[in-house]
XYZ file of C-alpha atoms in Angstrom:
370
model
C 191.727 29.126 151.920
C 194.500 31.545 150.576
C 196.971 30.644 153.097
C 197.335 27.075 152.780
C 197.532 26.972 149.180
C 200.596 26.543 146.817
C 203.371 28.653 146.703
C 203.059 30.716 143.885
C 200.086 31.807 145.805
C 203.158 32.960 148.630
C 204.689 34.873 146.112
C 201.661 36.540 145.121
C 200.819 37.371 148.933
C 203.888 38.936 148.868
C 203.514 40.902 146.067
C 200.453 42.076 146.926
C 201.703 42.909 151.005
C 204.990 45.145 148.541
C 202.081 47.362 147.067
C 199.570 47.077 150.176
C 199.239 50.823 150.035
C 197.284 49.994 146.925
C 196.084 46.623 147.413
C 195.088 47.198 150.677
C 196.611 44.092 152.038
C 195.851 44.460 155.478
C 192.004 44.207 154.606
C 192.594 40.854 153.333
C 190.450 37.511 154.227
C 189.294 34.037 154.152
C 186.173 33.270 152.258
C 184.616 32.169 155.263
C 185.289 35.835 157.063
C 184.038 37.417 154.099
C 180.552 35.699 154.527
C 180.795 36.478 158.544
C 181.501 40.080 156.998
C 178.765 40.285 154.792
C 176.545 38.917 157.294
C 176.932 40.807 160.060
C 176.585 44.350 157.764
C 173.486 42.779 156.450
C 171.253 46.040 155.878
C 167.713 46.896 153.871
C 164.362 45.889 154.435
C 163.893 42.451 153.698
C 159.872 41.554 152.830
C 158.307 44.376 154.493
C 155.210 45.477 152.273
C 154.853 48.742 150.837
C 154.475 51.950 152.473
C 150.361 53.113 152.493
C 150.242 56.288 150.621
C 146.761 57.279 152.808
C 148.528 56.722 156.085
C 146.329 58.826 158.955
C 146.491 58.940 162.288
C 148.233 56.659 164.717
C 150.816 59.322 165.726
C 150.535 58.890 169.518
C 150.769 54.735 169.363
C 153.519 55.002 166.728
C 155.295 57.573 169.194
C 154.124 54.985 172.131
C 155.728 52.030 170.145
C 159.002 53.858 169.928
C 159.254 54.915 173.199
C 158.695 50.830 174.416
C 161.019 49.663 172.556
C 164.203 51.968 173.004
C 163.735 51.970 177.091
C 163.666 48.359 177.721
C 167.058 47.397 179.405
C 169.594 46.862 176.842
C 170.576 43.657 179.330
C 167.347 42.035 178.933
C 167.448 39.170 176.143
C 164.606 40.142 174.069
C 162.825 43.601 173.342
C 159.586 42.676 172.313
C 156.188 44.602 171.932
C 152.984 43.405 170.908
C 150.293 44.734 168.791
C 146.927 43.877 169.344
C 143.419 44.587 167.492
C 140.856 43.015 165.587
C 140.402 42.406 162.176
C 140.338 45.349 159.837
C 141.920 47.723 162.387
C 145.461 48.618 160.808
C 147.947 46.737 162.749
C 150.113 46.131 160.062
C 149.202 49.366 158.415
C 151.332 51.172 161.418
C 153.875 48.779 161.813
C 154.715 49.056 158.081
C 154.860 52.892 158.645
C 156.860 52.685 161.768
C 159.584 50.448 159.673
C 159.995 53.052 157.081
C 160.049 55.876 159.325
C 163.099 54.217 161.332
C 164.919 52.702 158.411
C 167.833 53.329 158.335
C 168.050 56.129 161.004
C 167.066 53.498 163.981
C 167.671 50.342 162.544
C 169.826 49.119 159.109
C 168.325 46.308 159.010
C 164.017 45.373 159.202
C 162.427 42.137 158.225
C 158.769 41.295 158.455
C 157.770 37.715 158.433
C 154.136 35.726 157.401
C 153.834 34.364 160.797
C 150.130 32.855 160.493
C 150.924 29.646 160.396
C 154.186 27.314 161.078
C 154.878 26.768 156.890
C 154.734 30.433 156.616
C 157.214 31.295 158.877
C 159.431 28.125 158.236
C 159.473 29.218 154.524
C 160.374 33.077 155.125
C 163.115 31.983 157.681
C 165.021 29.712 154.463
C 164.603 32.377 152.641
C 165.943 35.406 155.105
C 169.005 32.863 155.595
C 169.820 32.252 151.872
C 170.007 36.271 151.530
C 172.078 36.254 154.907
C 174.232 33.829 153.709
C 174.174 35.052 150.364
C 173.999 31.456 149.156
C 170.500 28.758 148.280
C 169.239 26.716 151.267
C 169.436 23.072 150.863
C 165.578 21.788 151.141
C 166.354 18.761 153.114
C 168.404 20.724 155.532
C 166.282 20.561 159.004
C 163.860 23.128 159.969
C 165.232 23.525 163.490
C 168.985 24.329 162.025
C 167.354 27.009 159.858
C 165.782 28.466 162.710
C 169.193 28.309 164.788
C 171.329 29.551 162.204
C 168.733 32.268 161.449
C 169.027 33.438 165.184
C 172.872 33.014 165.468
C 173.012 35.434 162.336
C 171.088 38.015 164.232
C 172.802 37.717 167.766
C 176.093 38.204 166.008
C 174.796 40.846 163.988
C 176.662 44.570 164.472
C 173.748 46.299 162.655
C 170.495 47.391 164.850
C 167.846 45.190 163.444
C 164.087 44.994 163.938
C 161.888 41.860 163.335
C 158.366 41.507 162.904
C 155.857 38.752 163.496
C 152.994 39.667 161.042
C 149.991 38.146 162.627
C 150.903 35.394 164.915
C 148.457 34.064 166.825
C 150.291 30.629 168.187
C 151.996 31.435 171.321
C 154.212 28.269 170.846
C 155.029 29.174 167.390
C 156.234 33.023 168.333
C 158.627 31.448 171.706
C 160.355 28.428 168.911
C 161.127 31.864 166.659
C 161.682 34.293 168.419
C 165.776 35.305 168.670
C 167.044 35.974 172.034
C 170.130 37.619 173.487
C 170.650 40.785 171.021
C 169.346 43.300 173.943
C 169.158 46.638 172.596
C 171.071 45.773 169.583
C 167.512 43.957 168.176
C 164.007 44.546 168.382
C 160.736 42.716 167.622
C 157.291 44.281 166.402
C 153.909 41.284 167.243
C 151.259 42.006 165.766
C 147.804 39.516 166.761
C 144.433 39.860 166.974
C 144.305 38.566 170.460
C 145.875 39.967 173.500
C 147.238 36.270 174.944
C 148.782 37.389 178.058
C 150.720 40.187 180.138
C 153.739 38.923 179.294
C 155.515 41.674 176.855
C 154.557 45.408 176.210
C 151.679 46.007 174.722
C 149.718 48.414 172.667
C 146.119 48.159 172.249
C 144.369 49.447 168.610
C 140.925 50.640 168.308
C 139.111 52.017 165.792
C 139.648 55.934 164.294
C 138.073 58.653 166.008
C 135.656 60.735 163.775
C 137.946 63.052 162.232
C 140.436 60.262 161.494
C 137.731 58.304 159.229
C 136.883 61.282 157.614
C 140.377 62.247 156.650
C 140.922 58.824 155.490
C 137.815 58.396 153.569
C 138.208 62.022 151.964
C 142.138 60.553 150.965
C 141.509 57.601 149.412
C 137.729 58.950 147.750
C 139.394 61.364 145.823
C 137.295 63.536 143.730
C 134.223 61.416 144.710
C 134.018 63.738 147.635
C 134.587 66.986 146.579
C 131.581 69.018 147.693
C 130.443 66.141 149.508
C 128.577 67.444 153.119
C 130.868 67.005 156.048
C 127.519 65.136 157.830
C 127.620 62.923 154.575
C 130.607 61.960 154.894
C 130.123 61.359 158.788
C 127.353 59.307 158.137
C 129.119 56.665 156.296
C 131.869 56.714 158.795
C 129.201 55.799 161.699
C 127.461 53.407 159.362
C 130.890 51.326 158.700
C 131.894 51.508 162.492
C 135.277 53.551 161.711
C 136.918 50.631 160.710
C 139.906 51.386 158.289
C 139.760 48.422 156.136
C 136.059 48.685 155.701
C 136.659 52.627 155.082
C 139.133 51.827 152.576
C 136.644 49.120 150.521
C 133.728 52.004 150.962
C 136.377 54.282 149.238
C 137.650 52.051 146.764
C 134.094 51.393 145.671
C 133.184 55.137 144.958
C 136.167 55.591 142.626
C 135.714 52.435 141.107
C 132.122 52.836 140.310
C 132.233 57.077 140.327
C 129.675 57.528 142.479
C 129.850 60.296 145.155
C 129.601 60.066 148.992
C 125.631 61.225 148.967
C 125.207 58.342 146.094
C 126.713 55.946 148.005
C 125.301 56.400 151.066
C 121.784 56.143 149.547
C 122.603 52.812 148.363
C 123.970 51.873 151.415
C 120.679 52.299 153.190
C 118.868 51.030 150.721
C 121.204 47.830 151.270
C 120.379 47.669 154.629
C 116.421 48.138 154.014
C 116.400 45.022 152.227
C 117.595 42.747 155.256
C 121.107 42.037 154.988
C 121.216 41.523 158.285
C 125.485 42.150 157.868
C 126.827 43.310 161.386
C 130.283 43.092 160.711
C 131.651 46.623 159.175
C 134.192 45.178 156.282
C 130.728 42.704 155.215
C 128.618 45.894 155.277
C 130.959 47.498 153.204
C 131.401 44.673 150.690
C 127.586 44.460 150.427
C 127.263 47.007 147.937
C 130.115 45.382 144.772
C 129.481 41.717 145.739
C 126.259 41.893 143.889
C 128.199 43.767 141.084
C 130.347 40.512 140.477
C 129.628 37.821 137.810
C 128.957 34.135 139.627
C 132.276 32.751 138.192
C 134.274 35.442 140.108
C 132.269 35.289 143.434
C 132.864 31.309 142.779
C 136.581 31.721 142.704
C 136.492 34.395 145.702
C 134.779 31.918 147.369
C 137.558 29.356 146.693
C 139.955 31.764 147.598
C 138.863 32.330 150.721
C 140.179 29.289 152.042
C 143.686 30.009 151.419
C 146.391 32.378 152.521
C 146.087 36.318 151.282
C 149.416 37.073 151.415
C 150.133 35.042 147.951
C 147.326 36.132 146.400
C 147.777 38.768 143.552
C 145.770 40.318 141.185
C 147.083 38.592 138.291
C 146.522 35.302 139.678
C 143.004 36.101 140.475
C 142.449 36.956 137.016
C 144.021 33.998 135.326
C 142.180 31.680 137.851
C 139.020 33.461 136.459
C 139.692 33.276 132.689
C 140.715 29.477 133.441
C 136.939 28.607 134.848
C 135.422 30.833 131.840
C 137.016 28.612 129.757
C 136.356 25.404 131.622
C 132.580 26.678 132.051
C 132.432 27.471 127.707
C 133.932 24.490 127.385
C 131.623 22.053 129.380
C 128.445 24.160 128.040
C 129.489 23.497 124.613
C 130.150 19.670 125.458
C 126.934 19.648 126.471
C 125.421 21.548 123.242
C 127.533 18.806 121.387
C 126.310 15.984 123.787
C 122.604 17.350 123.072
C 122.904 17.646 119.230
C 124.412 13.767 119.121
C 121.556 13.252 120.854
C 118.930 14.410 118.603
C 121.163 13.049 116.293
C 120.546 10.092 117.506
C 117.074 9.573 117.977
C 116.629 11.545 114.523
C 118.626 7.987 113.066
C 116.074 6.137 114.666
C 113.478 7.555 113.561
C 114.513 6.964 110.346
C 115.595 3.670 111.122
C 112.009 2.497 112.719
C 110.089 3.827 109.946
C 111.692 2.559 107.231
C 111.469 -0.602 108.751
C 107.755 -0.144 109.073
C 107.201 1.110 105.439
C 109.440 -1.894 104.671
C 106.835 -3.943 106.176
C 103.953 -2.460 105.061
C 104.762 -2.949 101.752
C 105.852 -6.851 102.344
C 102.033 -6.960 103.465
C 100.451 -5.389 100.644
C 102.073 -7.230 98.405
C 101.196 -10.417 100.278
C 97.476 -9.859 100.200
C 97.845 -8.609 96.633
C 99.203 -11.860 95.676
């Protein structure tokens, strides 16, 4: 550090603390309070996904969330409230919309965290600590001094923070995370499918009423539903079970394949007159472009499926596609090759076997000739 270094250092400290009305020499500090500093101003929205542009509804259970979190006691050691729903329903939809509505008036600092599984969460607290420390993580460092230092950071913090646990559903996992002692000064935002226990605040999410689906489905159609019927549009709102996500695929669809709502609901029904037998909304609404798809793409959808979304992006998808094109030209033409080298084959043998016979034929001609 600057103080125990040589003297010429000393006579620059002094120079500096002649002029401090310009060098501001009072301000001055160790490296090491410069990274406390830095830390505990840490502001921004670290990982939190983007804003919907179609955001409806949800105006009374984002006011509801609000109002939970800024009256719990600021002497309690956690302020924590849950949000719970099935599949499909928007949980993180309004939690994303609450962050940006209360950055940076409410809080300077938001982070959302992949909290499906332990590696997720492990791998998104090394990475919130390398930004808070403003330095790289070593890998062999352990997981539970991460985790420590991540929730020392925060308790020492001077800026309001908010945390969220994006679909947790390990009640284990979320108490080994979960930072404790900030009071008012730091919230946290869980959102899971199921409602474990009693324990914390909760909000409960359902599905949109009519009007909501319709709004939403008009939004994200676009044109498709200009002069559409209000019933029409109705219709497919009852048929997908005013789900949001499955709303959102129905719309997608329609300005994908510029059909309008009357179009697509015909084809719907005519879907479900040939026996699907889908119950779940978001499969009802896929039934119509899964048929659309080639059989290499639903192949590496179906591979897909298997892994974590979060990661997945469209480029990927498409390079994971081209990549089994190729591999699928390539073993069709090995066996075109293998086939001709066949033919090829026997074709030599032929020849083979019946010169050999002419060759003998004419051995025996000769010989009775003779």
């Amino acid at each position: 550090p600057w103080l125990h270094r040589s003297r010429d250092y000393t006579n620059i400290d002094k120079l500096l603390q002649k002029y401090s009305e310009l060098t501001r020499y009072s301000e001055r500090r160790h490296p090491e309070q410069f990274a406390s500093a830095f830390s505990q101003s840490m502001r921004g929205l670290w990982a939190v996904p983007r804003r919907n542009p179609c955001f409806i509804g949800r105006e009374m259970l984002l006011g509801q969330l609000k109002t939970m979190l800024s009256k719990q006691d600021s002497k309690q050691s956690k302020s924590i409230v849950r949000v719970c729903g099935f599949g499909g329903v928007g949980k993180s939809t309004m939690v994303t919309e609450f962050c940006y509505r209360n950055f940076p008036s409410v809080y300077g600092l938001v982070v959302w965290l992949k909290a499906e599984t332990a590696d997720s969460l492990v791998s998104d607290f090394r990475s919130l600590l390398s930004d808070l420390s403003n330095e790289s993580i070593d890998q062999e460092r352990s997981t539970a001094e991460v985790i420590s230092e991540v929730k020392t950071r925060l308790f020492r913090s001077k800026t309001p923070w908010l945390i969220v646990f994006d679909n947790i559903e390990d009640e284990d996992l979320l108490e080994r995370f979960l930072p404790r002692g900030a009071g008012a000064k730091g919230h946290v935002i869980v959102t899971q499918r199921r409602h474990i226990d009693r324990k914390y605040e909760t909000i409960s999410m359902a599905c949109f009423d009519v009007s909501e689906s319709v709004d939403l489905l008009r939004m994200t159609a676009e044109h498709n539903l200009d002069g559409t019927d209000t019933s029409v549009v109705e219709k497919i709102c009852e048929k997908l079970g005013h789900l949001p996500l499955a709303l959102s695929i129905a719309a997608t669809y329609m300005v994908k394949s510029d059909v309008s709502g009357s179009e697509y609901l015909s084809r719907f029904l005519n879907a479900e007159k040939c026996g699907t037998g889908l119950n779940n909304p978001v499969e009802r609404s896929l039934s119509l472009t899964l048929p659309l798809l080639e059989p290499t793409t639903i192949d590496v959808l179906h591979l897909l499926a298997y892994l974590s979304a979060d990661m997945i992006s469209k480029p990927i998808i498409r390079i994971l596609i081209g990549c089994k094109t190729k591999h699928e030209h390539s073993m069709r033409l090995s066996r075109v090759q293998t086939n001709l080298w066949t033919a090829s084959a026997f074709a030599c043998c032929g020849l083979i076997v019946g010169g050999a016979m002419l060759s003998s034929r004419r051995r025996r001609t000769s010989s009775i000739a003779s």
